[in-house]
Amino acid sequence: MTEVRVPKLNNNDATYVLVEWVAKDGQAVRAGEPLVELETSKAVEELTAELDGVVRHLLAAGAECEPGQVIATLLAEGAVPEAGPAATGHDLPLSGGQDPFLPGGHGLSPAGGYDPSLPDGRNGHAVVTQVTQAAPAAPGAPAPPVTRVEPVAGRGEPVVTEPARRFMEESGISMEQVRALGRKVIRRSDLDPLVPSPSGAGPDGVRARGGGAETGNAGETGQVEETGNAGETGNAGETGNAGETDLIEPSRAQRRTAEVVERSHREIPASFTAMRVDVTDALPFTRAESKRLRALIGLPELLVQATGRLLEDFPLFFATPLDGRRARRATTAEVGVTVDVGNGMYVPVVRDAGRRPLDEIARDLTRFRGIALNGSFREQDLRGGNIMLTLHTDASITMAVPIVFPGHICALSLTSPRPETVETREGAFVTRRVISLGLSYDHRYVNGRDAAAFLGALRTSLEKPVPPAQ
């Protein structure tokens, strides 16, 4: 028997959501075939089978799991499963016997497993909402509990995590309200806007819980902000108009971004240095290289490559901080680049940026922009970076201060080129194109002099780009 354990997928998440079992319970799979989809705060990751075997599920779709947890086993074909799940230390999604919540008791096999011939809850039949498992009852003892399965109607039902479902029951939130959220996976935090307001609020009132700056009574912070009945104004922090609210709920991706920002400001004593860079010669160079390499080359591509080539001269800028006094040296430059096409910010990673040709880097960034359009990044695209580059394409932005990503020591920022008129030594006036190149850095490891030297090396690469030898 081989255990299927959840790998570490994302440094910012303590738990993930098991979105869907690709391989049904009892299905024979081959090594390399997909087993399950797990969702992190940024991406959906597909786990594959390491060996041939028969899949036995140990966790239901919609449940939360954590790194290291066993969510399934792979049995040799023809092997008989061990009695009971005690050996795994994790609950099974289904228990033995027929279930009274399903018409005719269908859906659970007499042997106590899921019948893979029947559609699961994601196809509109049933969703496992409670996991129970007990040893067979002794003679004369009460029958052991069975898994409760809640029938649902229609296709496209959202997957509700176990903590979210318990909160629904405690707070009286209906499945109709949950469906109206329009989310594929419902976590506990997604239900906060659906909690009915206490006294004074109408039936459509909303209470915000656990958010950022919440207001309660006059002069107090950290309680609740409520909506009242139509045309009425309640206590301090309350507004009227039934069915409406002045609360704006950020997207789940933005809430995750907020967590990273808060952690960065809380844990990293960062400083910032900016340098103006003349890219008048670099812009025609990028156009010529785009034509020659048949790839979209721009300043971001030049900067990613130039940054990667500084690994040996500035090892601390790419190192992983350990305890405020030491950092682990990086062997390759893994440059994370921000991508935001309007549906959330992602930071996919350009691998080994210092040793790869410019056209490969350009194709990576082009591919990342395409993936960002439908939000289908995989964790392997997003993890493993050791320095970050934030791109600011609005021409009116003159400087940007990036956060230092937790686990990094430095973060770069690049603004869009803008015209600047300067006087030459001969007294004439010319117009050049300049950008602002910024560097945020963990001041425990990097000082201002080193930051200026790092930026200066990048400025030299951008101001006088050298085409590769033919």
Coordinates of C-alpha atoms in Angstrom, one line a residue:
M1 CA 0.0 0.0 0.0
T2 CA 1.3 3.5 -0.9
E3 CA 0.1 6.6 0.9
V4 CA -0.8 9.7 -1.1
R5 CA 0.3 12.7 0.9
V6 CA -0.3 16.4 0.3
P7 CA 2.9 18.1 -0.7
K8 CA 3.9 21.6 0.4
L9 CA 2.4 23.7 -2.5
N10 CA 2.4 27.3 -1.2
N11 CA 4.4 28.9 1.5
N12 CA 1.6 31.3 2.3
D13 CA -1.2 28.7 2.9
A14 CA -1.4 26.4 5.9
T15 CA -4.3 24.5 4.3
Y16 CA -5.6 23.7 0.8
V17 CA -9.0 22.6 -0.5
L18 CA -9.5 19.3 -2.1
V19 CA -11.5 20.5 -5.1
E20 CA -12.2 17.3 -7.0
W21 CA -11.1 13.7 -7.2
V22 CA -10.0 13.0 -10.8
A23 CA -9.7 9.3 -10.1
K24 CA -12.8 7.8 -8.5
D25 CA -12.6 5.7 -5.4
G26 CA -11.8 2.1 -6.4
Q27 CA -10.4 3.1 -9.8
A28 CA -7.2 1.6 -11.1
V29 CA -4.6 4.1 -12.2
R30 CA -1.2 4.0 -13.7
A31 CA 1.9 5.9 -12.5
G32 CA 1.8 9.5 -13.8
E33 CA -2.0 9.6 -14.2
P34 CA -3.9 12.4 -12.3
L35 CA -5.5 11.6 -9.0
V36 CA -6.9 14.8 -7.4
E37 CA -7.0 18.6 -7.7
L38 CA -6.0 20.7 -4.8
E39 CA -6.7 24.5 -4.6
T40 CA -4.4 27.0 -2.9
S41 CA -5.0 30.7 -2.6
K42 CA -3.5 31.3 -6.1
A43 CA -3.8 28.1 -8.2
V44 CA -5.2 24.6 -8.6
E45 CA -2.6 21.9 -8.5
E46 CA -3.1 18.4 -9.9
L47 CA -1.4 15.5 -8.0
T48 CA -0.5 12.4 -10.0
A49 CA 0.0 8.8 -9.0
E50 CA 3.6 7.8 -8.2
L51 CA 2.9 4.1 -8.8
D52 CA 0.3 1.8 -10.4
G53 CA -2.6 0.9 -8.1
V54 CA -6.2 1.1 -7.0
V55 CA -7.2 4.5 -5.5
R56 CA -8.9 4.5 -2.1
H57 CA -10.1 8.0 -1.0
L58 CA -9.5 9.1 2.6
L59 CA -10.9 12.6 2.3
A60 CA -14.1 14.0 0.6
A61 CA -14.2 16.6 -2.1
G62 CA -14.6 20.0 -0.6
A63 CA -12.7 19.2 2.6
E64 CA -9.6 21.1 3.7
C65 CA -6.2 19.4 3.9
E66 CA -2.8 20.4 5.0
P67 CA 0.8 19.5 3.9
G68 CA 1.8 16.0 4.9
Q69 CA -1.8 14.8 5.3
V70 CA -2.6 11.4 3.8
I71 CA -5.7 11.8 1.6
A72 CA -5.7 8.5 -0.3
T73 CA -3.9 5.2 -0.6
L74 CA -2.9 3.2 -3.7
L75 CA -3.4 -0.5 -3.3
A76 CA -2.0 -3.2 -5.5
E77 CA -4.6 -4.5 -7.9
G78 CA -6.5 -7.3 -6.3
A79 CA -5.4 -6.4 -2.8
V80 CA -8.1 -6.3 0.0
P81 CA -8.3 -3.0 1.9
E82 CA -7.5 -3.1 5.6
A83 CA -10.5 -3.0 7.9
G84 CA -11.1 0.5 9.2
P85 CA -9.1 3.7 8.7
A86 CA -7.4 3.8 12.0
A87 CA -4.0 3.0 10.5
T88 CA -4.0 6.2 8.5
G89 CA -4.9 8.6 11.3
H90 CA -7.4 10.4 9.1
D91 CA -11.1 10.2 8.6
L92 CA -12.7 8.4 5.7
P93 CA -15.1 10.3 3.5
L94 CA -17.6 7.4 3.7
S95 CA -18.5 4.7 6.2
G96 CA -20.2 1.4 5.8
G97 CA -23.8 0.5 5.3
Q98 CA -26.6 2.0 3.4
D99 CA -27.6 5.6 4.0
P100 CA -31.1 6.7 4.8
F101 CA -30.4 10.2 3.3
L102 CA -30.2 8.7 -0.2
P103 CA -33.4 7.4 -1.9
G104 CA -33.4 3.6 -1.7
G105 CA -30.2 3.7 0.3
H106 CA -28.1 3.9 -2.9
G107 CA -24.7 5.5 -3.3
L108 CA -22.9 3.5 -0.6
S109 CA -21.7 0.0 -1.3
P110 CA -22.6 -2.7 1.3
A111 CA -18.9 -3.1 1.9
G112 CA -18.7 0.4 3.2
G113 CA -17.1 2.2 0.3
Y114 CA -18.2 4.7 -2.4
D115 CA -19.8 3.1 -5.4
P116 CA -17.8 4.6 -8.4
S117 CA -20.6 3.6 -10.8
L118 CA -22.8 6.4 -9.3
P119 CA -22.2 10.1 -10.0
D120 CA -20.8 12.0 -7.1
G121 CA -22.0 15.3 -5.6
R122 CA -20.2 17.4 -8.3
N123 CA -22.5 15.8 -10.9
G124 CA -25.7 16.7 -8.9
H125 CA -26.4 13.6 -6.9
A126 CA -25.0 13.9 -3.4
V127 CA -22.4 15.7 -1.4
V128 CA -20.7 14.1 1.7
T129 CA -21.2 16.6 4.5
Q130 CA -20.0 14.7 7.6
V131 CA -17.3 12.1 8.0
T132 CA -17.8 9.3 10.5
Q133 CA -16.3 5.9 11.0
A134 CA -16.6 3.4 13.8
A135 CA -15.7 -0.1 14.5
P136 CA -18.5 -2.7 14.1
A137 CA -20.9 -2.6 17.0
A138 CA -20.6 -5.3 19.6
P139 CA -23.6 -7.6 20.1
G140 CA -26.4 -5.7 21.7
A141 CA -24.6 -2.3 21.3
P142 CA -26.1 0.5 19.3
A143 CA -25.3 0.6 15.6
P144 CA -22.3 2.7 14.7
P145 CA -22.9 6.1 13.0
V146 CA -23.0 6.3 9.3
T147 CA -21.9 9.1 6.9
R148 CA -24.6 11.7 6.3
V149 CA -25.0 12.6 2.7
E150 CA -27.0 15.6 1.7
P151 CA -28.9 15.3 -1.7
V152 CA -28.5 18.3 -3.9
A153 CA -30.3 19.3 -7.1
G154 CA -28.9 20.0 -10.5
R155 CA -25.4 20.3 -11.8
G156 CA -22.6 22.7 -10.9
E157 CA -23.1 22.7 -7.1
P158 CA -20.3 24.5 -5.3
V159 CA -18.0 22.4 -3.2
V160 CA -18.5 23.4 0.5
T161 CA -15.6 22.8 2.8
E162 CA -16.4 21.1 6.1
P163 CA -15.7 24.2 8.3
A164 CA -17.9 26.2 6.0
R165 CA -20.7 23.7 6.2
R166 CA -20.6 23.6 10.0
F167 CA -20.8 27.4 10.0
M168 CA -23.8 27.3 7.7
E169 CA -25.6 25.1 10.1
E170 CA -24.7 27.3 13.1
S171 CA -25.6 30.6 11.4
G172 CA -28.7 29.4 9.5
I173 CA -27.2 30.1 6.1
S174 CA -29.1 28.3 3.3
M175 CA -27.7 26.6 0.3
E176 CA -29.6 29.0 -1.9
Q177 CA -27.6 31.9 -0.4
V178 CA -24.4 30.0 -0.9
R179 CA -25.1 29.3 -4.6
A180 CA -25.8 33.0 -5.1
L181 CA -22.1 33.7 -4.2
G182 CA -21.2 32.2 -7.6
R183 CA -18.1 30.5 -6.2
K184 CA -16.8 27.1 -7.2
V185 CA -15.4 26.3 -3.7
I186 CA -16.9 27.8 -0.6
R187 CA -14.6 28.4 2.4
R188 CA -15.5 29.5 5.8
S189 CA -14.4 33.0 5.2
D190 CA -16.6 33.3 2.1
L191 CA -19.7 33.1 4.3
D192 CA -19.1 36.2 6.4
P193 CA -21.2 38.5 4.3
L194 CA -24.2 36.1 4.6
V195 CA -24.4 36.2 8.4
P196 CA -27.7 37.9 9.4
S197 CA -27.4 41.1 11.3
P198 CA -28.4 41.2 14.9
S199 CA -31.3 43.4 16.2
G200 CA -32.1 46.5 14.1
A201 CA -31.2 45.0 10.8
G202 CA -33.8 44.0 8.1
P203 CA -34.0 40.5 6.7
D204 CA -31.5 41.4 4.0
G205 CA -29.0 43.0 6.4
V206 CA -25.4 42.0 6.3
R207 CA -22.8 41.9 9.0
A208 CA -19.1 42.0 8.2
R209 CA -17.1 39.7 10.4
G210 CA -13.3 39.3 10.8
G211 CA -12.5 41.8 8.1
G212 CA -10.1 44.7 8.1
A213 CA -11.1 48.0 9.8
E214 CA -14.6 47.3 11.2
T215 CA -16.6 49.8 13.2
G216 CA -19.0 49.1 16.0
N217 CA -20.4 51.6 18.5
A218 CA -19.2 55.2 18.5
G219 CA -15.5 55.4 19.2
E220 CA -15.0 51.7 19.1
T221 CA -13.2 49.5 16.6
G222 CA -13.2 45.8 15.9
Q223 CA -16.9 44.9 16.4
V224 CA -19.4 44.9 13.6
E225 CA -20.8 47.2 10.9
E226 CA -24.4 46.6 10.2
T227 CA -27.1 47.6 7.7
G228 CA -30.5 48.7 8.9
N229 CA -34.0 48.9 7.4
A230 CA -34.9 51.0 4.4
G231 CA -34.6 54.7 5.0
E232 CA -33.4 54.3 8.6
T233 CA -30.1 55.1 10.2
G234 CA -29.1 53.0 13.2
N235 CA -26.4 53.4 15.7
A236 CA -23.0 54.7 14.9
G237 CA -21.5 52.5 12.1
E238 CA -24.9 51.5 10.7
T239 CA -26.5 52.4 7.4
G240 CA -29.9 52.0 5.9
N241 CA -31.6 50.8 2.7
A242 CA -32.7 47.2 3.0
G243 CA -30.8 44.8 0.6
E244 CA -28.0 47.3 0.2
T245 CA -24.7 47.7 2.0
D246 CA -21.8 50.1 1.9
L247 CA -19.4 47.3 2.6
I248 CA -17.0 46.3 -0.1
E249 CA -15.7 42.8 0.1
P250 CA -12.3 42.2 -1.7
S251 CA -12.0 39.1 -3.7
R252 CA -10.4 36.0 -2.2
A253 CA -7.2 36.6 -4.2
Q254 CA -7.0 40.1 -2.9
R255 CA -7.6 38.9 0.7
R256 CA -4.6 36.6 0.2
T257 CA -2.6 39.5 -1.1
A258 CA -3.5 41.5 2.0
E259 CA -2.2 38.7 4.2
V260 CA 1.1 38.7 2.4
V261 CA 1.4 42.5 2.6
E262 CA 0.6 42.5 6.3
R263 CA 3.1 39.8 7.0
S264 CA 5.8 41.6 5.0
H265 CA 5.3 44.8 6.9
R266 CA 5.1 43.0 10.2
E267 CA 8.2 40.9 9.8
I268 CA 10.6 42.6 7.3
P269 CA 12.4 45.9 8.2
A270 CA 12.6 47.1 4.6
S271 CA 14.3 50.1 3.1
F272 CA 14.0 51.5 -0.4
T273 CA 16.3 53.0 -3.0
A274 CA 15.4 54.2 -6.5
M275 CA 17.5 55.1 -9.5
R276 CA 16.6 56.9 -12.8
V277 CA 17.7 55.0 -15.9
D278 CA 18.1 56.3 -19.4
V279 CA 16.6 53.6 -21.8
T280 CA 16.8 55.7 -25.0
D281 CA 19.1 53.2 -26.6
A282 CA 17.4 50.1 -25.0
L283 CA 14.0 50.7 -26.7
P284 CA 15.2 50.4 -30.3
F285 CA 17.3 47.5 -29.2
T286 CA 14.3 45.6 -27.9
R287 CA 12.4 46.2 -31.2
A288 CA 15.4 44.8 -33.2
E289 CA 15.7 41.8 -30.9
S290 CA 12.0 41.1 -31.1
K291 CA 12.3 41.0 -34.9
R292 CA 15.4 38.9 -34.8
L293 CA 14.3 36.4 -32.2
R294 CA 10.6 36.3 -33.3
A295 CA 9.6 36.9 -29.6
L296 CA 8.1 39.8 -27.8
I297 CA 11.2 41.5 -26.2
G298 CA 10.7 44.6 -23.9
L299 CA 12.4 46.2 -20.9
P300 CA 10.9 43.6 -18.5
E301 CA 12.6 40.8 -20.4
L302 CA 15.9 42.7 -20.5
L303 CA 15.7 43.4 -16.8
V304 CA 14.8 39.8 -15.8
Q305 CA 17.9 38.5 -17.6
A306 CA 20.1 41.3 -16.3
T307 CA 18.9 40.6 -12.7
G308 CA 19.6 36.9 -13.1
R309 CA 23.2 37.5 -14.2
L310 CA 24.0 39.4 -10.9
L311 CA 23.6 36.2 -8.8
E312 CA 27.3 35.6 -8.3
D313 CA 28.2 39.2 -7.6
F314 CA 25.3 39.9 -5.2
P315 CA 24.5 36.5 -3.6
L316 CA 22.6 38.0 -0.6
F317 CA 20.1 39.7 -2.9
F318 CA 18.8 36.2 -4.0
A319 CA 19.3 34.3 -0.7
T320 CA 16.6 33.0 1.6
P321 CA 16.6 34.6 5.1
L322 CA 16.6 32.2 8.0
D323 CA 16.7 34.0 11.4
G324 CA 17.6 37.6 10.8
R325 CA 21.3 36.8 11.0
R326 CA 21.9 34.1 8.4
A327 CA 20.6 33.4 4.9
R328 CA 20.8 30.4 2.6
R329 CA 22.6 30.9 -0.6
A330 CA 20.7 30.4 -3.9
T331 CA 22.2 28.3 -6.7
T332 CA 20.1 29.8 -9.4
A333 CA 18.3 33.1 -10.0
E334 CA 14.6 32.5 -9.8
V335 CA 12.9 35.8 -10.7
G336 CA 9.2 36.2 -9.9
V337 CA 7.5 38.8 -12.1
T338 CA 4.1 40.3 -11.3
V339 CA 1.3 39.7 -13.8
D340 CA -2.0 41.5 -13.5
V341 CA -4.5 41.5 -16.4
G342 CA -7.4 42.6 -14.3
N343 CA -8.5 39.5 -12.4
G344 CA -5.9 39.4 -9.7
M345 CA -2.2 39.7 -9.3
Y346 CA 0.1 36.7 -9.8
V347 CA 3.8 36.3 -9.4
P348 CA 5.0 33.5 -11.7
V349 CA 8.7 32.6 -11.7
V350 CA 11.2 32.8 -14.5
R351 CA 13.5 29.9 -13.8
D352 CA 17.3 30.2 -13.9
A353 CA 17.0 33.7 -15.4
G354 CA 20.8 34.4 -15.5
R355 CA 21.7 31.5 -17.7
R356 CA 18.8 31.4 -20.2
P357 CA 18.7 33.2 -23.6
L358 CA 16.5 36.3 -24.0
D359 CA 14.0 34.6 -26.3
E360 CA 13.2 31.9 -23.7
I361 CA 12.6 34.4 -21.0
A362 CA 10.4 36.4 -23.4
R363 CA 8.3 33.3 -24.2
D364 CA 7.9 32.5 -20.5
L365 CA 6.6 36.0 -19.8
T366 CA 4.2 35.8 -22.8
R367 CA 2.9 32.5 -21.6
F368 CA 2.4 33.8 -18.1
R369 CA 0.3 36.7 -19.5
G370 CA -1.9 34.3 -21.4
I371 CA -2.4 32.1 -18.4
A372 CA -3.3 35.1 -16.2
L373 CA -6.2 35.9 -18.5
N374 CA -8.1 32.8 -17.3
G375 CA -6.5 32.4 -13.9
S376 CA -5.3 28.9 -14.6
F377 CA -1.8 29.1 -13.0
R378 CA -0.3 25.9 -11.6
E379 CA 1.7 26.0 -8.4
Q380 CA 4.9 25.0 -10.3
D381 CA 4.6 28.4 -12.1
L382 CA 4.3 30.4 -8.9
R383 CA 6.6 28.8 -6.3
G384 CA 10.3 28.9 -5.8
G385 CA 11.2 32.5 -6.6
N386 CA 14.0 34.2 -4.7
I387 CA 13.7 37.8 -5.9
M388 CA 10.7 39.6 -7.2
L389 CA 10.2 42.2 -10.0
T390 CA 7.0 44.3 -10.0
L391 CA 5.9 45.9 -13.3
H392 CA 4.1 49.2 -13.4
T393 CA 2.9 49.9 -16.9
D394 CA 0.9 53.1 -16.4
A395 CA 2.9 55.9 -17.9
S396 CA 1.9 58.3 -15.2
I397 CA 3.6 56.3 -12.5
T398 CA 7.0 57.8 -11.7
M399 CA 8.1 55.6 -8.8
A400 CA 6.8 52.4 -7.1
V401 CA 7.8 50.9 -3.8
P402 CA 7.3 47.1 -3.9
I403 CA 6.9 45.0 -0.7
V404 CA 9.6 42.4 0.0
F405 CA 7.9 39.1 -0.4
P406 CA 8.2 36.9 2.7
G407 CA 11.1 34.5 2.2
H408 CA 12.9 37.0 0.0
I409 CA 15.4 39.7 0.8
C410 CA 14.8 42.0 -2.2
A411 CA 12.1 43.2 -4.6
L412 CA 12.6 45.3 -7.7
S413 CA 10.1 47.7 -9.4
L414 CA 10.1 49.0 -13.0
T415 CA 8.1 51.9 -14.3
S416 CA 7.0 52.6 -17.8
P417 CA 9.4 54.8 -20.0
R418 CA 8.6 58.5 -20.0
P419 CA 10.1 61.5 -21.8
E420 CA 12.6 63.7 -20.1
T421 CA 14.2 66.8 -21.5
V422 CA 17.8 67.4 -20.5
E423 CA 20.6 69.9 -21.4
T424 CA 23.7 68.6 -23.0
R425 CA 27.3 69.7 -22.3
E426 CA 27.1 71.8 -25.4
G427 CA 24.1 73.7 -24.2
A428 CA 21.6 72.0 -26.4
F429 CA 18.4 70.4 -25.2
V430 CA 17.5 66.8 -26.1
T431 CA 14.7 64.5 -25.1
R432 CA 15.5 61.1 -23.7
R433 CA 13.4 58.2 -22.4
V434 CA 13.8 57.2 -18.7
I435 CA 12.4 54.8 -16.3
S436 CA 12.6 54.5 -12.5
L437 CA 14.2 51.4 -11.2
G438 CA 13.4 50.8 -7.5
L439 CA 14.7 48.3 -5.0
S440 CA 13.1 47.4 -1.7
Y441 CA 15.4 45.4 0.6
D442 CA 15.6 43.7 4.0
H443 CA 17.9 46.1 5.9
R444 CA 19.0 43.3 8.1
Y445 CA 21.0 41.8 5.2
V446 CA 21.5 44.6 2.7
N447 CA 22.7 48.2 3.2
G448 CA 22.1 51.3 1.1
R449 CA 25.5 51.2 -0.4
D450 CA 25.0 47.6 -1.7
A451 CA 21.6 48.5 -2.9
A452 CA 23.0 51.4 -5.0
A453 CA 25.7 49.1 -6.4
F454 CA 23.1 46.5 -7.4
L455 CA 20.9 49.1 -9.1
G456 CA 23.9 50.6 -10.8
A457 CA 24.8 47.3 -12.3
L458 CA 21.3 46.9 -13.7
R459 CA 21.3 50.5 -15.0
T460 CA 24.5 49.7 -17.0
S461 CA 22.9 46.6 -18.5
L462 CA 19.8 48.6 -19.5
E463 CA 21.4 51.7 -20.8
K464 CA 23.9 49.9 -23.0
P465 CA 22.4 46.6 -24.0
V466 CA 24.8 44.4 -25.9
P467 CA 23.4 41.9 -28.5
P468 CA 24.6 38.3 -28.1
A469 CA 27.5 37.2 -30.3
Q470 CA 26.4 35.9 -33.6

